[in-house]
Coordinates of C-alpha atoms and ligand atoms in Angstrom, one line a residue:
X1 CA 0.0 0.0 0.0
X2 CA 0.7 3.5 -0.5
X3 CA 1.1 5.4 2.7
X4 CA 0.4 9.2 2.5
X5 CA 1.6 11.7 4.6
X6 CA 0.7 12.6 7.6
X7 CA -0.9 15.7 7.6
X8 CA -2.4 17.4 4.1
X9 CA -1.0 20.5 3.4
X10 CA -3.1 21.5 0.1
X11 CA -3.6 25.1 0.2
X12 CA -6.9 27.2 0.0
X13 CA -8.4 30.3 0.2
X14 CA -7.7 30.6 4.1
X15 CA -4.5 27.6 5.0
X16 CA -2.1 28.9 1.9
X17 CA 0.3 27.7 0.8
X18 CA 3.6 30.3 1.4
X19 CA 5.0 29.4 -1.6
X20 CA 9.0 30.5 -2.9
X21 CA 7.4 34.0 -4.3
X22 CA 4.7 34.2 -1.2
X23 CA 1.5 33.2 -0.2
X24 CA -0.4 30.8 -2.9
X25 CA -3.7 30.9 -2.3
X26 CA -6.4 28.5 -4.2
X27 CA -10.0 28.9 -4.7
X28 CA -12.2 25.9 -5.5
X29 CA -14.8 26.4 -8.3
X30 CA -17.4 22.9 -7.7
X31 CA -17.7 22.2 -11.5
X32 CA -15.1 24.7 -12.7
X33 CA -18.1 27.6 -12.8
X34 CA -17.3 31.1 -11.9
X35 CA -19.6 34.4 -13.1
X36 CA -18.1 37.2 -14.3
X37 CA -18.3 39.0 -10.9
X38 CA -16.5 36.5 -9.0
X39 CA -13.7 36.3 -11.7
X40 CA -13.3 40.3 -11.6
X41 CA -13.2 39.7 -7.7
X42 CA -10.1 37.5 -8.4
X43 CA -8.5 39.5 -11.2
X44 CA -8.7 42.8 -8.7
X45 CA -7.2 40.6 -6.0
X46 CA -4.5 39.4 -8.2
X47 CA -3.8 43.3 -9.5
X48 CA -4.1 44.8 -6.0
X49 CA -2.5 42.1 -3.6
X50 CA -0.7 40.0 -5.8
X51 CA 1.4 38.7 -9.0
X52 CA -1.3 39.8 -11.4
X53 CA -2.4 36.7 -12.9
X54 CA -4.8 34.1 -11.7
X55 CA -3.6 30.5 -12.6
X56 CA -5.6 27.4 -14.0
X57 CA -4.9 24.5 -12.5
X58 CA -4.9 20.9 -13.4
X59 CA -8.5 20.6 -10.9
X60 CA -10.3 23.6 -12.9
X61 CA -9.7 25.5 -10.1
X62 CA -8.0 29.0 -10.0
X63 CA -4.9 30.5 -7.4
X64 CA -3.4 33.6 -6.9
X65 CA 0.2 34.0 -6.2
X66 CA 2.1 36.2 -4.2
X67 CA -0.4 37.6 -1.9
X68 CA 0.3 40.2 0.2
X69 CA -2.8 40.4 2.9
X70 CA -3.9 37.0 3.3
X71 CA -6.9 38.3 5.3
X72 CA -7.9 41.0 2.7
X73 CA -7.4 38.4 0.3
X74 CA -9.9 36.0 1.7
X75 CA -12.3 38.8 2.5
X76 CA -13.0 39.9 -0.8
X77 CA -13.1 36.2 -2.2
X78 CA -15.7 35.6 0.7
X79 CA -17.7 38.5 -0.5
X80 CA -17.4 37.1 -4.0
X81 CA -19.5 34.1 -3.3
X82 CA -16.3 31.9 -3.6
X83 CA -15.6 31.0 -0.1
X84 CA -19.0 29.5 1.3
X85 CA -17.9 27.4 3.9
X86 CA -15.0 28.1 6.0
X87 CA -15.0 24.9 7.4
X88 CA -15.2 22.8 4.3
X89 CA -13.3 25.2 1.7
X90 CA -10.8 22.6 0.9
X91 CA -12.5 19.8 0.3
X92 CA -15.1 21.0 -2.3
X93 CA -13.3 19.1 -5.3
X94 CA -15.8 18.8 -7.9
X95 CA -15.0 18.3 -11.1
X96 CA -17.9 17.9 -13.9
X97 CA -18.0 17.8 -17.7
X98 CA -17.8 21.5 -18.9
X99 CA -19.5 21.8 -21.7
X100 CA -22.7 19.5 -19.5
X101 CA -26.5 20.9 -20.2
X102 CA -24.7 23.1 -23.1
X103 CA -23.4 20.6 -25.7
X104 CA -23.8 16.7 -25.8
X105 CA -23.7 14.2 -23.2
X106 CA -26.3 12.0 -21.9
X107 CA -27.4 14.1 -19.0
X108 CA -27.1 18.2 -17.6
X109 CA -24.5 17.1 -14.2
X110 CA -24.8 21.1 -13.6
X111 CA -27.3 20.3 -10.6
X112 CA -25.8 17.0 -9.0
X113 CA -22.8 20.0 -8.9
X114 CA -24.7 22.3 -6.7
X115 CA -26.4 19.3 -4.7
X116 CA -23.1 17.7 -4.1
X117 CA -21.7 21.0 -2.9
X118 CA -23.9 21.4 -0.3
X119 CA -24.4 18.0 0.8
X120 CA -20.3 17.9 1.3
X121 CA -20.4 21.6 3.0
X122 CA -23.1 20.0 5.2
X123 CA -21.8 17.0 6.6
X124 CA -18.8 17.6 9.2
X125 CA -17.1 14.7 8.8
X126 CA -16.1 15.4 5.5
X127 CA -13.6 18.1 6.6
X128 CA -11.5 15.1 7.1
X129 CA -11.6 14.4 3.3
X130 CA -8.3 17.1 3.0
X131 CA -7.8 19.0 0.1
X132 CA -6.7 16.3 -2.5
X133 CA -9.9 13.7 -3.1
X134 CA -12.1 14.7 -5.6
X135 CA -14.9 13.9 -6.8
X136 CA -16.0 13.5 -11.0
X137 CA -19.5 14.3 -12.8
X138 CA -19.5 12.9 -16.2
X139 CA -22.2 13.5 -18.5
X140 CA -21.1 10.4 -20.8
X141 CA -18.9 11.9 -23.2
X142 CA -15.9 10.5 -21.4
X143 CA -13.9 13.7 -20.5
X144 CA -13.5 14.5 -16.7
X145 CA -13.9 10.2 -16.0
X146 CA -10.6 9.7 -17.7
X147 CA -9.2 12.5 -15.0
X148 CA -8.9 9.4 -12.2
X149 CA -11.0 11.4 -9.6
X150 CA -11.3 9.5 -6.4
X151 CA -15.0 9.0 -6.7
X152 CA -17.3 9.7 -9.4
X153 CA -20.3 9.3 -11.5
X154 CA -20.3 8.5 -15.2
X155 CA -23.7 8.2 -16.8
X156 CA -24.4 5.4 -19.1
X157 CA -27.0 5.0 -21.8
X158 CA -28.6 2.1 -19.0
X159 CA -28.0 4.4 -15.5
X160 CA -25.1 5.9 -13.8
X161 CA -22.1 4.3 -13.2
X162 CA -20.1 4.8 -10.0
X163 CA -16.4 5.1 -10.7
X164 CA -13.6 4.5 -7.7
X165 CA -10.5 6.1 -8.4
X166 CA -11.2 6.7 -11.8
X167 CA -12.6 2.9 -12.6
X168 CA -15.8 1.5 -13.2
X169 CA -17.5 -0.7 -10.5
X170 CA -20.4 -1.8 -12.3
X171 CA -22.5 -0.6 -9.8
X172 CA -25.1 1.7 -11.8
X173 CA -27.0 4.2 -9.7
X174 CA -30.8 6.0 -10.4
X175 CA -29.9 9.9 -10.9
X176 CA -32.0 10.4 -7.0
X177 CA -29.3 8.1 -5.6
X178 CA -25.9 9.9 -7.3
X179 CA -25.0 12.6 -5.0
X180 CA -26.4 10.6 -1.8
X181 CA -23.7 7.5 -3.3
X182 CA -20.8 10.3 -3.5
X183 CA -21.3 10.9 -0.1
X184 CA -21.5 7.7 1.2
X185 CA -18.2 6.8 -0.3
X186 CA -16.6 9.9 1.0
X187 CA -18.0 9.1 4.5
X188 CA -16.6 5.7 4.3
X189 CA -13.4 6.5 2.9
X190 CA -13.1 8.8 6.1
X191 CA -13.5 5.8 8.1
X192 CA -11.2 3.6 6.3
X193 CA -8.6 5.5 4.9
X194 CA -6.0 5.0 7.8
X195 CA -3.3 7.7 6.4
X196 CA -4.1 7.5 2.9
X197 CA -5.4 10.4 1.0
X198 CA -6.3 9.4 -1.9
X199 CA -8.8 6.1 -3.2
X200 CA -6.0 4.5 -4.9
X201 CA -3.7 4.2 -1.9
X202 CA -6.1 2.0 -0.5
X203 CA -5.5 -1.5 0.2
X204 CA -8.7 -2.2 -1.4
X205 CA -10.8 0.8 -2.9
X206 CA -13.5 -1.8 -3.9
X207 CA -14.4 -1.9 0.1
X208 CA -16.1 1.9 -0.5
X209 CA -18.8 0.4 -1.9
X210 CA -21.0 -3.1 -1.5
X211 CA -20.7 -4.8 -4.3
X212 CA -18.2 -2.6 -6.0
X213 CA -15.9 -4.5 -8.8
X214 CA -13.1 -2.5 -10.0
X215 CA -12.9 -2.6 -13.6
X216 CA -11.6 -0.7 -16.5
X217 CA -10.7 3.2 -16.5
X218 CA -11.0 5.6 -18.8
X219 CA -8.7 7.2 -21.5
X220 CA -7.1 10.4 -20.7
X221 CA -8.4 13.5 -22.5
X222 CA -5.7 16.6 -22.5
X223 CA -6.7 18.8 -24.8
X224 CA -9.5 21.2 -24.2
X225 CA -12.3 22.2 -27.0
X226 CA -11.3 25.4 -28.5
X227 CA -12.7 28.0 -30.8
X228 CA -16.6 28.3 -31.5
X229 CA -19.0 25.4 -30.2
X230 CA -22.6 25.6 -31.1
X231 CA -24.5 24.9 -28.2
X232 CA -27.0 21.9 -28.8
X233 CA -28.8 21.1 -25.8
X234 CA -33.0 21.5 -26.2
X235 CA -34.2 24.9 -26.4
X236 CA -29.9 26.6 -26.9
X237 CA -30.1 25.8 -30.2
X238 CA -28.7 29.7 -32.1
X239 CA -26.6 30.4 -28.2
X240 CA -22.8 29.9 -29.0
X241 CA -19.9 28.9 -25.8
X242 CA -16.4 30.3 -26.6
X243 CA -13.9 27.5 -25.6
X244 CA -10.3 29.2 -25.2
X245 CA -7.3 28.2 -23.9
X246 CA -5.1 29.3 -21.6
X247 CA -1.2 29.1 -22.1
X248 CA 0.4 27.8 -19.6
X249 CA -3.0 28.2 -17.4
X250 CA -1.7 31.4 -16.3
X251 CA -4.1 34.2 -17.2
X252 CA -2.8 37.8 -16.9
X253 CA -5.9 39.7 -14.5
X254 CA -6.0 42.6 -17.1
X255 CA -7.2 39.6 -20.0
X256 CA -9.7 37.8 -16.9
X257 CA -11.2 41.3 -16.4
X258 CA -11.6 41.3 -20.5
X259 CA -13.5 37.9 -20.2
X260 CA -15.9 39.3 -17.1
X261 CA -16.6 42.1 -19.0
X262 CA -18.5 39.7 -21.6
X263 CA -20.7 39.0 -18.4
X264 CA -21.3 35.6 -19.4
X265 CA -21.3 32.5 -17.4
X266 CA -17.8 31.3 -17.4
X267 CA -16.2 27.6 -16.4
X268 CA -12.6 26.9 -15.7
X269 CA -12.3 23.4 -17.7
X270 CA -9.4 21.1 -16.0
X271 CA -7.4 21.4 -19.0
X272 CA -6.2 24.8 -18.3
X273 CA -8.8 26.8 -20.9
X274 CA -12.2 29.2 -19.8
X275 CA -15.5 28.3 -21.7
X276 CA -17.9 31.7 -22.4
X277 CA -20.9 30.1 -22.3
X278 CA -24.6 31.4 -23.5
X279 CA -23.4 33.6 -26.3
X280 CA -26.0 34.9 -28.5
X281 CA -23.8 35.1 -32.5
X282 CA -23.1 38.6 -32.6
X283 CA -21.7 38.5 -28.7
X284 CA -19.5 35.7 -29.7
X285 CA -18.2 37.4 -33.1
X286 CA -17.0 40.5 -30.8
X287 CA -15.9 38.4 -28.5
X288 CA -13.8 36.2 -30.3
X289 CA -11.9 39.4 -32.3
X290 CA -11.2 41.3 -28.8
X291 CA -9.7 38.3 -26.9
X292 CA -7.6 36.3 -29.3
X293 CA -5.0 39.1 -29.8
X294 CA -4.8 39.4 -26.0
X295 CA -2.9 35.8 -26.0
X296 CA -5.9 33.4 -25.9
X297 CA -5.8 30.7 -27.8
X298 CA -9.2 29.5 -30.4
X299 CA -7.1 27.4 -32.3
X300 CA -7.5 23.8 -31.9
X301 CA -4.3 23.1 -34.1
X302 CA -2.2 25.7 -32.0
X303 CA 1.1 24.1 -30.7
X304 CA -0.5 25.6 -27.0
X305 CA -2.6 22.9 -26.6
X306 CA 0.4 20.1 -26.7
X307 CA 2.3 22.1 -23.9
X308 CA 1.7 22.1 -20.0
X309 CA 4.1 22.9 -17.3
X310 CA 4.5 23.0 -13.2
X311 CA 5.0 26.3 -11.6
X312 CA 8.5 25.8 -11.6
X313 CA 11.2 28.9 -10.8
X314 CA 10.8 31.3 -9.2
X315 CA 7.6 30.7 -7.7
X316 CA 8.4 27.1 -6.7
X317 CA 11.5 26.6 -4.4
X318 CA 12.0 22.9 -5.4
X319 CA 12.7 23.8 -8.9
X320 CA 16.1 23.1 -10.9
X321 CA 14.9 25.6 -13.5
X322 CA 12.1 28.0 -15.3
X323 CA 10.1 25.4 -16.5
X324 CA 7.3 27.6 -18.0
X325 CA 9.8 29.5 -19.8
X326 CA 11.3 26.3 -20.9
X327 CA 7.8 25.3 -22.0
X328 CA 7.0 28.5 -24.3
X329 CA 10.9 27.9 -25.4
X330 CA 9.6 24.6 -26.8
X331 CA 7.5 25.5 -29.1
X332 CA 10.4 26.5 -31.3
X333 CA 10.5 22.4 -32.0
X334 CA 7.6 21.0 -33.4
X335 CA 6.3 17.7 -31.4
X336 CA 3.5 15.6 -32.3
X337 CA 3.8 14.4 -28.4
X338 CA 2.1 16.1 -25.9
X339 CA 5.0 17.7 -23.7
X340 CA 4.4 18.4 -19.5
X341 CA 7.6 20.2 -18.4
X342 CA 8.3 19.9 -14.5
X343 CA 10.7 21.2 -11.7
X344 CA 11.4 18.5 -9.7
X345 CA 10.0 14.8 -9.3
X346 CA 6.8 15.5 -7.8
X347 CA 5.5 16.3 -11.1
X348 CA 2.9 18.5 -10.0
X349 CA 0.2 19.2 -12.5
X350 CA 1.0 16.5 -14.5
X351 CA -1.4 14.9 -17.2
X352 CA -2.8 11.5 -17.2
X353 CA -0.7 11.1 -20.8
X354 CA 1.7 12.4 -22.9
X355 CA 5.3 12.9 -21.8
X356 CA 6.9 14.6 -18.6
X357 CA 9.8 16.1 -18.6
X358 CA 12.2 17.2 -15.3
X359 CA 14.6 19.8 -15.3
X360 CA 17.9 18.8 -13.6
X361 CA 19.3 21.7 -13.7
X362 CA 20.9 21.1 -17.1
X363 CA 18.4 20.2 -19.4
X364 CA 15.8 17.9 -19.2
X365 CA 15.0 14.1 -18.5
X366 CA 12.1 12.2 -19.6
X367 CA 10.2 11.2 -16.1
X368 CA 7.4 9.6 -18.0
Ligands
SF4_1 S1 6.7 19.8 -9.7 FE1 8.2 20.4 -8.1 S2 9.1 22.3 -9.0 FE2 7.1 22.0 -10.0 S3 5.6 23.1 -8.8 FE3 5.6 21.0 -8.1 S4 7.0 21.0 -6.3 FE4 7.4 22.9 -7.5

């Protein structure tokens, strides 16, 4: 077995994280949604107390580095709307299909989002969860279940299927009986989990659930949808959601503030891009013309979209080098491989497939 450590040290809005270049400070988003006041929120805390720029991560989450006030910090975010639980603010790690209720899938996992939310916010036990387990919504189109959460949902054409560290159990749940199942998983892992944080350090994750029978996992998506996507979903037909990516996942405030501005509903996708959603045509045309020159990418066949990196130097003080640097450097060299360039051997950010690479302080090494 894999034995975790001790204590969990993930950061949030209120424990951060001080971090090589200051505090780090991380807000979840359940689902990856934000609105456009909640992101100008962040983007005025990032320009007035911090590095100005919010960062994607790997979770669809977004953190602010190099904050100045902490208190100030988490004071505004808490009058955002972004901080609902003080308790509990770590260990609301949803992750759900972004383009769900908008464009395909079998089912809109937008309110099991919200329901799962407050049912984990509600239930004290759960604070013992820590900030690393997660939990996946997947409408059926296969994107977020391939992420390896530690419990999820996937819904099959015959019911939905409840996943343990990313696997299928053949268990298949009625949509009434989802969020209540998430939680009874989480409840139980609390009981179980010894010093393990994580499903898959378990001796034997199939004891979360009667019955449960791991099976087969799912394959890795890494790419986010870019450009213009026609929402399809009864009675959107005409509305348009803007998928664009963000290099590196680091998004300078003044270009957030750009996106707000559209006062859209946004979602932070766990592969590092921001989806405008509900666009009517016109909206989306504008839209599209102001924001690509500021650095955001529309392009599915841009070279941005095979390129990921850690934190790395300065920021992080485990690093042998300036990884993201290193990463734009790369584009230089065409690859056909998708390319994750990391600090040190934690690997932190790292995608389910594709290459990593480690800096050792004189090039780089192929960790996977
Ligand atoms: S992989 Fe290492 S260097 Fe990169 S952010 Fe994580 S801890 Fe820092």
């Amino acid at each position: 077995m894999v034995r975790g450590r001790d204590t969990d040290a993930c950061p949030g809005a209120l424990q951060v994280h001080q971090a090589a270049d200051g505090a780090l400070v991380r807000v979840r988003l359940p689902g990856g949604a934000i609105t456009a006041a909640q992101l100008t929120a962040l983007a005025g805390v990032s320009n007035g107390l911090g590095s100005g720029t919010l960062e994607l991560t790997a979770r669809g989450n977004l953190q602010l580095r190099a904050i100045t006030d902490v208190t100030a910090a988490a004071e505004t975010i808490a009058a955002a709307g972004l901080l609902p639980s003080a308790t509990h603010e770590r260990v609301r790690n949803i992750v759900a299909s972004p383009l769900s209720g908008r464009v395909g899938g079998h089912a809109d996992v937008r309110p099991w989002v919200q329901e799962l939310d407050a049912a984990i916010r509600a239930e004290p036990t759960l604070v013992e969860l820590g900030g690393r387990f997660w939990c996946s919504l997947d409408d059926g189109r296969a994107d977020v279940s391939g992420l390896g959460a530690d419990v999820g949902v996937h819904v099959f054409e015959d019911g939905c299927g409840l996943l343990l560290a990313g696997r299928d159990t053949g268990v298949r749940l009625a949509g009434e009986d989802v969020v209540p199942a998430l939680i009874a998983v989480a409840m139980r892992f609390t009981e179980i989990r010894g010093n393990a944080w994580r499903v898959n350090e378990l001796d034997d994750p199939a004891a979360l659930w009667p019955g449960a029978q791991l099976g087969e996992g799912f394959p890795a998506v890494t790419r986010p949808a870019v450009g213009w996507i026609d929402q399809d979903a009864p009675k959107q037909q005409g509305r348009i959601t803007l998928g664009a990516a963000v290099p590196l996942g680091v998004l300078p405030a003044r270009v957030a503030e750009y996106l707000a501005a559209i006062e859209a509903p946004l979602v932070i996708t766990p592969w590092r891009s921001v989806l405008v959603c509900d666009l009517d045509e016109a909206v989306a045309d504008v839209a599209l013309r102001v924001l690509a020159p500021l650095g955001l990418v529309f392009d599915e066949n841009s070279p941005w979209l095979n390129v990921s990196a850690c934190t790395g130097s300065p920021g992080c003080a485990r690093s042998a080098a300036d990884v993201r640097a290193d990463a734009a450097g790369s584009l230089e060299t065409e690859s056909d491989v998708r390319r994750h360039f990391v600090g040190c051997e934690r690997a932190c950010g790292s995608p389910a497939s594709g290459q990593v690479l480690l800096a050792t302080g004189d090039g780089y090494r192929p960790l996977r």
